[in-house]
PDB file of C-alpha atoms and ligand atoms in Angstrom:
ATOM      1  CA  MET A  27     -13.692  56.734  -7.992  1.00  0.00           C
ATOM      2  CA  THR A  28     -14.422  58.188  -4.548  1.00  0.00           C
ATOM      3  CA  LYS A  29     -12.898  56.080  -1.806  1.00  0.00           C
ATOM      4  CA  THR A  30     -12.934  55.823   1.967  1.00  0.00           C
ATOM      5  CA  ILE A  31      -9.501  55.344   3.456  1.00  0.00           C
ATOM      6  CA  LEU A  32      -8.072  54.891   6.942  1.00  0.00           C
ATOM      7  CA  ILE A  33      -4.606  56.079   7.949  1.00  0.00           C
ATOM      8  CA  THR A  34      -2.663  55.079  11.059  1.00  0.00           C
ATOM      9  CA  GLY A  35      -0.160  57.616  12.359  1.00  0.00           C
ATOM     10  CA  GLY A  36      -2.222  60.246  10.568  1.00  0.00           C
ATOM     11  CA  GLY A  37      -1.624  62.893  13.205  1.00  0.00           C
ATOM     12  CA  SER A  38       1.784  63.933  11.916  1.00  0.00           C
ATOM     13  CA  GLY A  39       4.251  63.932   9.053  1.00  0.00           C
ATOM     14  CA  ILE A  40       3.709  61.541   6.169  1.00  0.00           C
ATOM     15  CA  GLY A  41       0.439  60.150   7.537  1.00  0.00           C
ATOM     16  CA  CYS A  42      -0.999  63.626   8.036  1.00  0.00           C
ATOM     17  CA  ALA A  43       0.070  64.714   4.525  1.00  0.00           C
ATOM     18  CA  THR A  44      -1.532  61.556   3.158  1.00  0.00           C
ATOM     19  CA  ALA A  45      -4.808  62.403   4.882  1.00  0.00           C
ATOM     20  CA  PHE A  46      -4.769  65.837   3.218  1.00  0.00           C
ATOM     21  CA  GLU A  47      -3.882  64.337  -0.187  1.00  0.00           C
ATOM     22  CA  ALA A  48      -6.719  61.827   0.102  1.00  0.00           C
ATOM     23  CA  ALA A  49      -9.117  64.634   1.055  1.00  0.00           C
ATOM     24  CA  ARG A  50      -7.859  66.665  -1.933  1.00  0.00           C
ATOM     25  CA  ARG A  51      -8.835  63.699  -4.111  1.00  0.00           C
ATOM     26  CA  GLY A  52     -12.358  63.967  -2.628  1.00  0.00           C
ATOM     27  CA  TRP A  53     -11.975  60.780  -0.599  1.00  0.00           C
ATOM     28  CA  ALA A  54     -13.409  60.221   2.884  1.00  0.00           C
ATOM     29  CA  VAL A  55     -10.649  59.864   5.474  1.00  0.00           C
ATOM     30  CA  ALA A  56     -10.382  58.238   8.906  1.00  0.00           C
ATOM     31  CA  ILE A  57      -7.339  59.534  10.787  1.00  0.00           C
ATOM     32  CA  LEU A  58      -6.019  57.308  13.571  1.00  0.00           C
ATOM     33  CA  ASP A  59      -3.106  58.134  15.820  1.00  0.00           C
ATOM     34  CA  ARG A  60      -1.801  57.122  19.246  1.00  0.00           C
ATOM     35  CA  ASP A  61      -1.957  60.874  19.915  1.00  0.00           C
ATOM     36  CA  GLY A  62      -5.680  61.474  19.559  1.00  0.00           C
ATOM     37  CA  GLU A  63      -5.310  65.233  19.828  1.00  0.00           C
ATOM     38  CA  SER A  64      -2.942  65.321  16.850  1.00  0.00           C
ATOM     39  CA  ALA A  65      -5.389  63.163  14.899  1.00  0.00           C
ATOM     40  CA  GLU A  66      -8.198  65.601  15.657  1.00  0.00           C
ATOM     41  CA  ARG A  67      -6.016  68.606  14.753  1.00  0.00           C
ATOM     42  CA  ALA A  68      -5.260  66.968  11.402  1.00  0.00           C
ATOM     43  CA  ALA A  69      -8.953  66.263  10.851  1.00  0.00           C
ATOM     44  CA  ALA A  70      -9.928  69.842  11.752  1.00  0.00           C
ATOM     45  CA  GLU A  71      -7.350  71.229   9.304  1.00  0.00           C
ATOM     46  CA  ALA A  72      -8.524  68.873   6.570  1.00  0.00           C
ATOM     47  CA  ARG A  73     -12.093  70.085   7.098  1.00  0.00           C
ATOM     48  CA  ARG A  74     -10.906  73.702   7.101  1.00  0.00           C
ATOM     49  CA  VAL A  75      -9.360  73.221   3.646  1.00  0.00           C
ATOM     50  CA  GLY A  76     -12.560  71.638   2.348  1.00  0.00           C
ATOM     51  CA  ALA A  77     -12.363  67.910   3.070  1.00  0.00           C
ATOM     52  CA  ARG A  78     -15.728  66.263   2.429  1.00  0.00           C
ATOM     53  CA  LYS A  79     -15.851  63.563   5.113  1.00  0.00           C
ATOM     54  CA  VAL A  80     -13.161  63.289   7.817  1.00  0.00           C
ATOM     55  CA  TRP A  81     -13.220  61.408  11.088  1.00  0.00           C
ATOM     56  CA  SER A  82     -10.498  60.843  13.713  1.00  0.00           C
ATOM     57  CA  THR A  83      -9.821  58.864  16.823  1.00  0.00           C
ATOM     58  CA  ALA A  84      -7.030  57.857  19.185  1.00  0.00           C
ATOM     59  CA  SER A  85      -5.795  54.341  18.454  1.00  0.00           C
ATOM     60  CA  ASP A  86      -2.533  52.548  19.278  1.00  0.00           C
ATOM     61  CA  VAL A  87      -1.519  50.163  16.481  1.00  0.00           C
ATOM     62  CA  THR A  88       0.062  47.795  18.992  1.00  0.00           C
ATOM     63  CA  ASP A  89      -3.351  47.180  20.610  1.00  0.00           C
ATOM     64  CA  GLU A  90      -5.362  44.772  18.442  1.00  0.00           C
ATOM     65  CA  GLN A  91      -8.666  45.533  20.177  1.00  0.00           C
ATOM     66  CA  GLU A  92      -8.183  49.298  19.934  1.00  0.00           C
ATOM     67  CA  LEU A  93      -7.527  48.916  16.224  1.00  0.00           C
ATOM     68  CA  ALA A  94     -10.574  46.715  15.697  1.00  0.00           C
ATOM     69  CA  ASP A  95     -12.742  49.203  17.600  1.00  0.00           C
ATOM     70  CA  ALA A  96     -11.366  52.124  15.572  1.00  0.00           C
ATOM     71  CA  PHE A  97     -12.048  50.329  12.279  1.00  0.00           C
ATOM     72  CA  ALA A  98     -15.619  49.571  13.412  1.00  0.00           C
ATOM     73  CA  GLU A  99     -16.203  53.188  14.484  1.00  0.00           C
ATOM     74  CA  ALA A 100     -14.712  54.462  11.202  1.00  0.00           C
ATOM     75  CA  ARG A 101     -17.155  52.252   9.284  1.00  0.00           C
ATOM     76  CA  SER A 102     -20.079  53.605  11.320  1.00  0.00           C
ATOM     77  CA  SER A 103     -18.938  57.171  10.679  1.00  0.00           C
ATOM     78  CA  LEU A 104     -17.749  57.020   7.060  1.00  0.00           C
ATOM     79  CA  GLY A 105     -18.886  53.691   5.653  1.00  0.00           C
ATOM     80  CA  PRO A 106     -16.771  50.646   4.637  1.00  0.00           C
ATOM     81  CA  VAL A 107     -13.108  51.403   3.959  1.00  0.00           C
ATOM     82  CA  ASP A 108     -11.604  50.826   0.529  1.00  0.00           C
ATOM     83  CA  GLY A 109      -7.985  51.413   1.510  1.00  0.00           C
ATOM     84  CA  VAL A 110      -5.664  51.610   4.484  1.00  0.00           C
ATOM     85  CA  ILE A 111      -2.269  53.229   4.955  1.00  0.00           C
ATOM     86  CA  ALA A 112      -0.103  51.958   7.825  1.00  0.00           C
ATOM     87  CA  SER A 113       2.055  54.990   8.525  1.00  0.00           C
ATOM     88  CA  ALA A 114       2.377  54.829  12.326  1.00  0.00           C
ATOM     89  CA  GLY A 115       6.003  54.418  13.312  1.00  0.00           C
ATOM     90  CA  ILE A 116       8.836  55.426  15.597  1.00  0.00           C
ATOM     91  CA  GLU A 117      12.611  55.620  15.160  1.00  0.00           C
ATOM     92  CA  ILE A 118      14.992  55.209  18.107  1.00  0.00           C
ATOM     93  CA  ASN A 119      18.619  54.636  17.167  1.00  0.00           C
ATOM     94  CA  ALA A 120      21.583  53.524  19.275  1.00  0.00           C
ATOM     95  CA  PRO A 121      24.810  51.614  18.630  1.00  0.00           C
ATOM     96  CA  LEU A 122      24.173  47.877  18.835  1.00  0.00           C
ATOM     97  CA  ALA A 123      26.139  47.488  22.053  1.00  0.00           C
ATOM     98  CA  ARG A 124      24.095  50.219  23.731  1.00  0.00           C
ATOM     99  CA  MET A 125      20.673  49.386  22.284  1.00  0.00           C
ATOM    100  CA  PRO A 126      18.488  48.699  25.358  1.00  0.00           C
ATOM    101  CA  LEU A 127      16.447  45.521  24.860  1.00  0.00           C
ATOM    102  CA  ASP A 128      13.237  47.348  25.753  1.00  0.00           C
ATOM    103  CA  THR A 129      14.000  49.944  23.057  1.00  0.00           C
ATOM    104  CA  TRP A 130      14.536  47.152  20.505  1.00  0.00           C
ATOM    105  CA  ARG A 131      11.265  45.553  21.559  1.00  0.00           C
ATOM    106  CA  ARG A 132       9.309  48.844  21.469  1.00  0.00           C
ATOM    107  CA  VAL A 133      10.528  49.760  17.982  1.00  0.00           C
ATOM    108  CA  LEU A 134       9.712  46.280  16.639  1.00  0.00           C
ATOM    109  CA  ASP A 135       6.345  46.309  18.433  1.00  0.00           C
ATOM    110  CA  VAL A 136       5.209  49.622  16.947  1.00  0.00           C
ATOM    111  CA  ASN A 137       6.747  49.408  13.478  1.00  0.00           C
ATOM    112  CA  LEU A 138       6.431  45.699  12.699  1.00  0.00           C
ATOM    113  CA  THR A 139       3.760  44.217  14.957  1.00  0.00           C
ATOM    114  CA  GLY A 140       1.749  47.432  14.532  1.00  0.00           C
ATOM    115  CA  ALA A 141       1.933  47.041  10.754  1.00  0.00           C
ATOM    116  CA  PHE A 142       0.968  43.365  11.021  1.00  0.00           C
ATOM    117  CA  LEU A 143      -2.076  44.153  13.188  1.00  0.00           C
ATOM    118  CA  THR A 144      -3.070  46.997  10.857  1.00  0.00           C
ATOM    119  CA  VAL A 145      -2.817  44.805   7.743  1.00  0.00           C
ATOM    120  CA  ARG A 146      -4.741  41.950   9.377  1.00  0.00           C
ATOM    121  CA  THR A 147      -7.469  44.242  10.741  1.00  0.00           C
ATOM    122  CA  ALA A 148      -7.744  45.992   7.367  1.00  0.00           C
ATOM    123  CA  ALA A 149      -8.012  42.676   5.534  1.00  0.00           C
ATOM    124  CA  GLN A 150     -10.748  41.503   7.921  1.00  0.00           C
ATOM    125  CA  ALA A 151     -12.655  44.779   7.437  1.00  0.00           C
ATOM    126  CA  LEU A 152     -12.405  44.577   3.641  1.00  0.00           C
ATOM    127  CA  GLN A 153     -13.485  40.929   3.567  1.00  0.00           C
ATOM    128  CA  ASN A 154     -16.352  41.557   6.016  1.00  0.00           C
ATOM    129  CA  ALA A 155     -17.589  44.280   3.669  1.00  0.00           C
ATOM    130  CA  GLY A 156     -17.163  41.941   0.710  1.00  0.00           C
ATOM    131  CA  ARG A 157     -15.048  44.552  -1.049  1.00  0.00           C
ATOM    132  CA  PRO A 158     -11.711  44.505  -2.857  1.00  0.00           C
ATOM    133  CA  GLY A 159      -9.247  46.999  -1.507  1.00  0.00           C
ATOM    134  CA  SER A 160      -5.704  48.217  -1.149  1.00  0.00           C
ATOM    135  CA  ILE A 161      -3.298  48.414   1.764  1.00  0.00           C
ATOM    136  CA  VAL A 162      -0.068  50.443   1.821  1.00  0.00           C
ATOM    137  CA  CYS A 163       2.623  50.039   4.473  1.00  0.00           C
ATOM    138  CA  VAL A 164       5.332  52.658   4.906  1.00  0.00           C
ATOM    139  CA  SER A 165       8.695  50.921   4.810  1.00  0.00           C
ATOM    140  CA  SER A 166      12.092  52.632   4.588  1.00  0.00           C
ATOM    141  CA  PRO A 167      15.462  52.629   2.832  1.00  0.00           C
ATOM    142  CA  SER A 168      16.639  51.306   6.200  1.00  0.00           C
ATOM    143  CA  ALA A 169      15.036  47.998   5.188  1.00  0.00           C
ATOM    144  CA  PHE A 170      17.622  47.704   2.423  1.00  0.00           C
ATOM    145  CA  VAL A 171      20.714  49.725   3.389  1.00  0.00           C
ATOM    146  CA  GLY A 172      22.446  50.865   6.571  1.00  0.00           C
ATOM    147  CA  PHE A 173      21.915  54.370   7.977  1.00  0.00           C
ATOM    148  CA  ALA A 174      22.462  56.494  11.058  1.00  0.00           C
ATOM    149  CA  GLY A 175      26.098  55.474  11.431  1.00  0.00           C
ATOM    150  CA  GLY A 176      25.061  51.856  11.903  1.00  0.00           C
ATOM    151  CA  SER A 177      22.891  52.734  14.874  1.00  0.00           C
ATOM    152  CA  ASN A 178      19.533  51.841  13.370  1.00  0.00           C
ATOM    153  CA  SER A 179      19.525  48.098  14.036  1.00  0.00           C
ATOM    154  CA  ALA A 180      16.067  48.133  15.624  1.00  0.00           C
ATOM    155  CA  TYR A 181      14.534  50.524  13.109  1.00  0.00           C
ATOM    156  CA  GLY A 182      16.111  48.850  10.091  1.00  0.00           C
ATOM    157  CA  ALA A 183      15.123  45.390  11.289  1.00  0.00           C
ATOM    158  CA  SER A 184      11.547  46.586  11.877  1.00  0.00           C
ATOM    159  CA  LYS A 185      11.311  48.010   8.364  1.00  0.00           C
ATOM    160  CA  GLY A 186      12.919  44.929   6.845  1.00  0.00           C
ATOM    161  CA  GLY A 187      10.152  42.999   8.513  1.00  0.00           C
ATOM    162  CA  VAL A 188       7.531  45.394   7.137  1.00  0.00           C
ATOM    163  CA  SER A 189       8.836  44.801   3.605  1.00  0.00           C
ATOM    164  CA  ALA A 190       8.675  41.038   4.088  1.00  0.00           C
ATOM    165  CA  LEU A 191       5.168  41.381   5.572  1.00  0.00           C
ATOM    166  CA  VAL A 192       4.031  43.303   2.471  1.00  0.00           C
ATOM    167  CA  ARG A 193       5.244  40.552   0.115  1.00  0.00           C
ATOM    168  CA  ALA A 194       3.654  37.775   2.191  1.00  0.00           C
ATOM    169  CA  ALA A 195       0.367  39.629   2.718  1.00  0.00           C
ATOM    170  CA  ALA A 196       0.128  40.461  -0.995  1.00  0.00           C
ATOM    171  CA  ILE A 197       0.204  36.763  -1.863  1.00  0.00           C
ATOM    172  CA  ASP A 198      -2.091  35.784   1.023  1.00  0.00           C
ATOM    173  CA  LEU A 199      -4.744  38.432   0.231  1.00  0.00           C
ATOM    174  CA  ALA A 200      -4.665  38.476  -3.581  1.00  0.00           C
ATOM    175  CA  PRO A 201      -7.450  35.827  -3.834  1.00  0.00           C
ATOM    176  CA  HIS A 202      -9.666  38.286  -1.933  1.00  0.00           C
ATOM    177  CA  GLY A 203      -8.934  41.106  -4.374  1.00  0.00           C
ATOM    178  CA  ILE A 204      -6.857  42.939  -1.784  1.00  0.00           C
ATOM    179  CA  ARG A 205      -3.617  44.550  -2.990  1.00  0.00           C
ATOM    180  CA  VAL A 206      -0.762  45.120  -0.505  1.00  0.00           C
ATOM    181  CA  ASN A 207       2.215  47.374  -1.321  1.00  0.00           C
ATOM    182  CA  ALA A 208       4.919  49.432   0.362  1.00  0.00           C
ATOM    183  CA  VAL A 209       5.961  53.008  -0.177  1.00  0.00           C
ATOM    184  CA  VAL A 210       9.653  53.595   0.574  1.00  0.00           C
ATOM    185  CA  PRO A 211      10.182  57.263   1.475  1.00  0.00           C
ATOM    186  CA  GLY A 212      13.653  58.727   1.501  1.00  0.00           C
ATOM    187  CA  ALA A 213      14.628  61.282   4.118  1.00  0.00           C
ATOM    188  CA  THR A 214      11.412  63.246   4.653  1.00  0.00           C
ATOM    189  CA  ASP A 215      11.353  66.376   6.789  1.00  0.00           C
ATOM    190  CA  THR A 216       9.022  65.262   9.605  1.00  0.00           C
ATOM    191  CA  PRO A 217       9.187  65.183  13.410  1.00  0.00           C
ATOM    192  CA  LEU A 218      10.334  61.537  13.266  1.00  0.00           C
ATOM    193  CA  LEU A 219      13.807  62.686  12.245  1.00  0.00           C
ATOM    194  CA  TYR A 220      14.048  64.884  15.326  1.00  0.00           C
ATOM    195  CA  SER A 221      12.716  62.453  17.932  1.00  0.00           C
ATOM    196  CA  GLY A 222      13.722  63.602  21.415  1.00  0.00           C
ATOM    197  CA  LEU A 223      15.323  66.850  20.230  1.00  0.00           C
ATOM    198  CA  ASP A 224      14.146  70.427  20.765  1.00  0.00           C
ATOM    199  CA  GLY A 225      15.428  73.993  20.642  1.00  0.00           C
ATOM    200  CA  ASP A 226      19.013  74.463  19.442  1.00  0.00           C
ATOM    201  CA  GLU A 227      19.651  70.691  19.218  1.00  0.00           C
ATOM    202  CA  LEU A 228      16.681  70.276  16.889  1.00  0.00           C
ATOM    203  CA  GLU A 229      17.747  73.190  14.669  1.00  0.00           C
ATOM    204  CA  ALA A 230      21.311  71.843  14.546  1.00  0.00           C
ATOM    205  CA  GLU A 231      20.027  68.402  13.495  1.00  0.00           C
ATOM    206  CA  ARG A 232      17.734  69.962  10.901  1.00  0.00           C
ATOM    207  CA  ALA A 233      20.707  71.871   9.451  1.00  0.00           C
ATOM    208  CA  ARG A 234      22.853  68.722   9.503  1.00  0.00           C
ATOM    209  CA  LEU A 235      20.211  66.680   7.673  1.00  0.00           C
ATOM    210  CA  ARG A 236      19.601  69.389   5.088  1.00  0.00           C
ATOM    211  CA  ASP A 237      23.364  69.572   4.423  1.00  0.00           C
ATOM    212  CA  ALA A 238      23.614  65.765   4.225  1.00  0.00           C
ATOM    213  CA  ALA A 239      20.652  65.673   1.835  1.00  0.00           C
ATOM    214  CA  ALA A 240      22.195  68.344  -0.376  1.00  0.00           C
ATOM    215  CA  ARG A 241      25.431  66.331  -0.578  1.00  0.00           C
ATOM    216  CA  GLN A 242      24.168  62.745  -0.648  1.00  0.00           C
ATOM    217  CA  ILE A 243      20.719  62.702  -2.278  1.00  0.00           C
ATOM    218  CA  PRO A 244      20.813  63.039  -6.092  1.00  0.00           C
ATOM    219  CA  LEU A 245      17.849  65.441  -6.089  1.00  0.00           C
ATOM    220  CA  GLY A 246      19.722  67.448  -3.465  1.00  0.00           C
ATOM    221  CA  ARG A 247      17.071  67.734  -0.769  1.00  0.00           C
ATOM    222  CA  MET A 248      14.839  65.851   1.651  1.00  0.00           C
ATOM    223  CA  ALA A 249      11.314  64.970   0.553  1.00  0.00           C
ATOM    224  CA  ASP A 250       8.293  67.038   1.443  1.00  0.00           C
ATOM    225  CA  PRO A 251       5.704  64.743   3.090  1.00  0.00           C
ATOM    226  CA  VAL A 252       3.197  65.543   0.361  1.00  0.00           C
ATOM    227  CA  GLU A 253       5.530  63.942  -2.226  1.00  0.00           C
ATOM    228  CA  ILE A 254       5.291  60.674  -0.315  1.00  0.00           C
ATOM    229  CA  ALA A 255       1.543  61.136   0.126  1.00  0.00           C
ATOM    230  CA  ARG A 256       1.026  61.397  -3.648  1.00  0.00           C
ATOM    231  CA  THR A 257       2.828  58.064  -4.136  1.00  0.00           C
ATOM    232  CA  SER A 258       0.857  56.343  -1.379  1.00  0.00           C
ATOM    233  CA  THR A 259      -2.530  57.565  -2.599  1.00  0.00           C
ATOM    234  CA  TRP A 260      -1.638  56.490  -6.152  1.00  0.00           C
ATOM    235  CA  LEU A 261      -1.045  52.976  -4.794  1.00  0.00           C
ATOM    236  CA  LEU A 262      -4.513  53.087  -3.191  1.00  0.00           C
ATOM    237  CA  SER A 263      -6.117  54.368  -6.407  1.00  0.00           C
ATOM    238  CA  ASP A 264      -7.648  52.312  -9.213  1.00  0.00           C
ATOM    239  CA  ASP A 265      -4.757  53.448 -11.450  1.00  0.00           C
ATOM    240  CA  ALA A 266      -2.624  50.930  -9.528  1.00  0.00           C
ATOM    241  CA  SER A 267      -5.105  48.080 -10.027  1.00  0.00           C
ATOM    242  CA  TYR A 268      -2.422  45.590 -11.154  1.00  0.00           C
ATOM    243  CA  VAL A 269       0.208  46.565  -8.545  1.00  0.00           C
ATOM    244  CA  THR A 270       0.623  44.324  -5.522  1.00  0.00           C
ATOM    245  CA  GLY A 271       3.548  43.009  -3.502  1.00  0.00           C
ATOM    246  CA  SER A 272       5.598  45.951  -4.767  1.00  0.00           C
ATOM    247  CA  HIS A 273       7.776  48.641  -3.239  1.00  0.00           C
ATOM    248  CA  LEU A 274       7.459  52.148  -4.669  1.00  0.00           C
ATOM    249  CA  VAL A 275      10.672  53.966  -3.786  1.00  0.00           C
ATOM    250  CA  CYS A 276      10.234  57.730  -3.358  1.00  0.00           C
ATOM    251  CA  ASP A 277      13.694  58.800  -2.156  1.00  0.00           C
ATOM    252  CA  GLY A 278      15.149  61.412  -4.511  1.00  0.00           C
ATOM    253  CA  GLY A 279      17.579  58.833  -5.866  1.00  0.00           C
ATOM    254  CA  LEU A 280      19.120  58.088  -2.480  1.00  0.00           C
ATOM    255  CA  MET A 281      19.169  54.325  -2.923  1.00  0.00           C
ATOM    256  CA  ALA A 282      19.974  54.478  -6.622  1.00  0.00           C
ATOM    257  CA  LYS A 283      23.517  55.452  -5.719  1.00  0.00           C
ATOM    258  CA  SER A 284      26.005  53.454  -3.708  1.00  0.00           C
ATOM    259  CA  ALA A 285      27.455  55.185  -0.670  1.00  0.00           C
ATOM    260  CA  ASN A 286      30.802  53.935  -1.924  1.00  0.00           C
ATOM    261  CA  ASP A 287      31.032  55.291  -5.457  1.00  0.00           C
ATOM    262  CA  PHE A 288      34.277  54.174  -7.125  1.00  0.00           C
TER     263      PHE A 288
HETATM  264  N1  NAI B  24      10.630  60.831   7.945  1.00  0.00           N
HETATM  265  C1  NAI B  24      11.392  60.011   7.235  1.00  0.00           C
HETATM  266  O1  NAI B  24      12.510  60.355   6.796  1.00  0.00           O
HETATM  267  C2  NAI B  24      10.937  58.623   6.958  1.00  0.00           C
HETATM  268  C3  NAI B  24       9.838  58.068   7.625  1.00  0.00           C
HETATM  269  N2  NAI B  24       9.473  56.774   7.319  1.00  0.00           N
HETATM  270  C4  NAI B  24       8.317  56.165   7.973  1.00  0.00           C
HETATM  271  O2  NAI B  24       7.170  56.955   7.707  1.00  0.00           O
HETATM  272  C5  NAI B  24       6.177  56.711   8.700  1.00  0.00           C
HETATM  273  C6  NAI B  24       5.639  58.023   9.189  1.00  0.00           C
HETATM  274  O3  NAI B  24       6.686  58.674   9.857  1.00  0.00           O
HETATM  275  P1  NAI B  24       6.820  60.272   9.857  1.00  0.00           P
HETATM  276  O4  NAI B  24       5.592  60.860   9.277  1.00  0.00           O
HETATM  277  O5  NAI B  24       8.141  60.590   9.261  1.00  0.00           O
HETATM  278  O6  NAI B  24       6.924  60.546  11.412  1.00  0.00           O
HETATM  279  P2  NAI B  24       5.977  61.327  12.426  1.00  0.00           P
HETATM  280  O7  NAI B  24       6.619  61.114  13.762  1.00  0.00           O
HETATM  281  O8  NAI B  24       5.729  62.704  11.935  1.00  0.00           O
HETATM  282  O9  NAI B  24       4.577  60.536  12.369  1.00  0.00           O
HETATM  283  C7  NAI B  24       4.440  59.264  12.950  1.00  0.00           C
HETATM  284  C8  NAI B  24       3.077  59.231  13.617  1.00  0.00           C
HETATM  285  O10 NAI B  24       2.860  57.919  14.115  1.00  0.00           O
HETATM  286  C9  NAI B  24       2.238  58.029  15.383  1.00  0.00           C
HETATM  287  N3  NAI B  24       2.489  56.816  16.185  1.00  0.00           N
HETATM  288  C10 NAI B  24       3.652  56.442  16.770  1.00  0.00           C
HETATM  289  N4  NAI B  24       3.475  55.289  17.442  1.00  0.00           N
HETATM  290  C11 NAI B  24       2.168  54.929  17.279  1.00  0.00           C
HETATM  291  C12 NAI B  24       1.375  53.847  17.727  1.00  0.00           C
HETATM  292  N5  NAI B  24       1.894  52.897  18.519  1.00  0.00           N
HETATM  293  N6  NAI B  24       0.072  53.788  17.343  1.00  0.00           N
HETATM  294  C13 NAI B  24      -0.454  54.763  16.553  1.00  0.00           C
HETATM  295  N7  NAI B  24       0.231  55.834  16.109  1.00  0.00           N
HETATM  296  C14 NAI B  24       1.534  55.900  16.468  1.00  0.00           C
HETATM  297  C15 NAI B  24       2.847  59.266  16.023  1.00  0.00           C
HETATM  298  O11 NAI B  24       2.019  59.775  17.045  1.00  0.00           O
HETATM  299  C16 NAI B  24       2.963  60.196  14.816  1.00  0.00           C
HETATM  300  O12 NAI B  24       1.826  61.009  14.693  1.00  0.00           O
HETATM  301  C17 NAI B  24       6.870  55.891   9.783  1.00  0.00           C
HETATM  302  O13 NAI B  24       6.503  54.527   9.645  1.00  0.00           O
HETATM  303  C18 NAI B  24       8.361  56.060   9.468  1.00  0.00           C
HETATM  304  O14 NAI B  24       9.118  54.957   9.908  1.00  0.00           O
HETATM  305  C19 NAI B  24      10.118  56.022   6.363  1.00  0.00           C
HETATM  306  C20 NAI B  24      11.191  56.559   5.682  1.00  0.00           C
HETATM  307  C21 NAI B  24      11.694  57.879   5.942  1.00  0.00           C
HETATM  308  C1  LIG B  25      16.539  57.987   4.605  1.00  0.00           C
HETATM  309  C2  LIG B  25      16.274  58.390   6.050  1.00  0.00           C
HETATM  310  O1  LIG B  25      17.261  59.252   6.479  1.00  0.00           O
HETATM  311  C3  LIG B  25      16.289  57.146   6.867  1.00  0.00           C
HETATM  312  O2  LIG B  25      15.159  56.418   6.472  1.00  0.00           O
HETATM  313  C4  LIG B  25      14.278  56.312   7.505  1.00  0.00           C
HETATM  314  O3  LIG B  25      13.267  55.672   7.490  1.00  0.00           O
HETATM  315  C5  LIG B  25      14.729  57.053   8.670  1.00  0.00           C
HETATM  316  O4  LIG B  25      13.961  58.200   8.829  1.00  0.00           O
HETATM  317  C6  LIG B  25      16.166  57.379   8.360  1.00  0.00           C
HETATM  318  O5  LIG B  25      16.486  58.665   8.735  1.00  0.00           O
END
């Protein structure tokens, strides 16, 4: 069935790949991103490769009114949405003792409050249209295990909150025929992993992560964003009609193994 979906953080990485995968399925796609230019670049590329109906706008997921306006404009442009993917997110790591409070607050605001506002706005849009629908939030292995040398307290806490939000929202929205799930990507080669790095530092980090993936991830590599996108769009599809409140882990086996194998 042809669907109309809306993606936050669709200007880059996993969100952008998900927009392309949805377009490949013949779905109409609304691409939202704090960086409006990246959203438009993604939309232009999707059109170039044959996307049927694509629309984009700048929208910050921490701003409830901006989100509501973007959902309304998406409906005017593409029609009522059937599904939403909350992919917008940031990762800023620091040892606990050196984690600035404003960094903690920013990470929680974007990743957790942004997901909450996206889920609530999506639910309102689906109910206003009198339609069932599906919402997918992008969580993380960091919601379940420690990473980054113990420096991801803010990021891990934000994603732990996203996972709890998904379970609560699934129960809350089920009577309205709205399914809510999480996709849990493993290490995926996107700009998020290289936040704040460029030039030689970025290449060195890319090499370090590829080596770590080869040694620590059972499938021996990081994910390509499109592999996450296929999982997310399956959750939005009618093939997942009885799936809600669930976490689909797409991590190459990373979490299947303990870091402390005996
Ligand atoms: N790359 C990875 O290894 C993993 C990523 N994730 C999650 O996947 C999601 C997507 O991340 P990636 O594609 O990897 O990173 P990315 O940095 O390529 O994409 C994130 C996008 O979100 C946008 N964004 C950031 N703050 C925003 C805001 N306040 N409002 C609207 N848009 C905003 C950025 O402009 C960017 O386009 C994030 O939630 C991230 O936490 C989860 C597990 C692993
Ligand atoms: C598994 C990743 O390395 C980990 O998960 C995330 O969400 C972050 O991107 C971390 O790097």
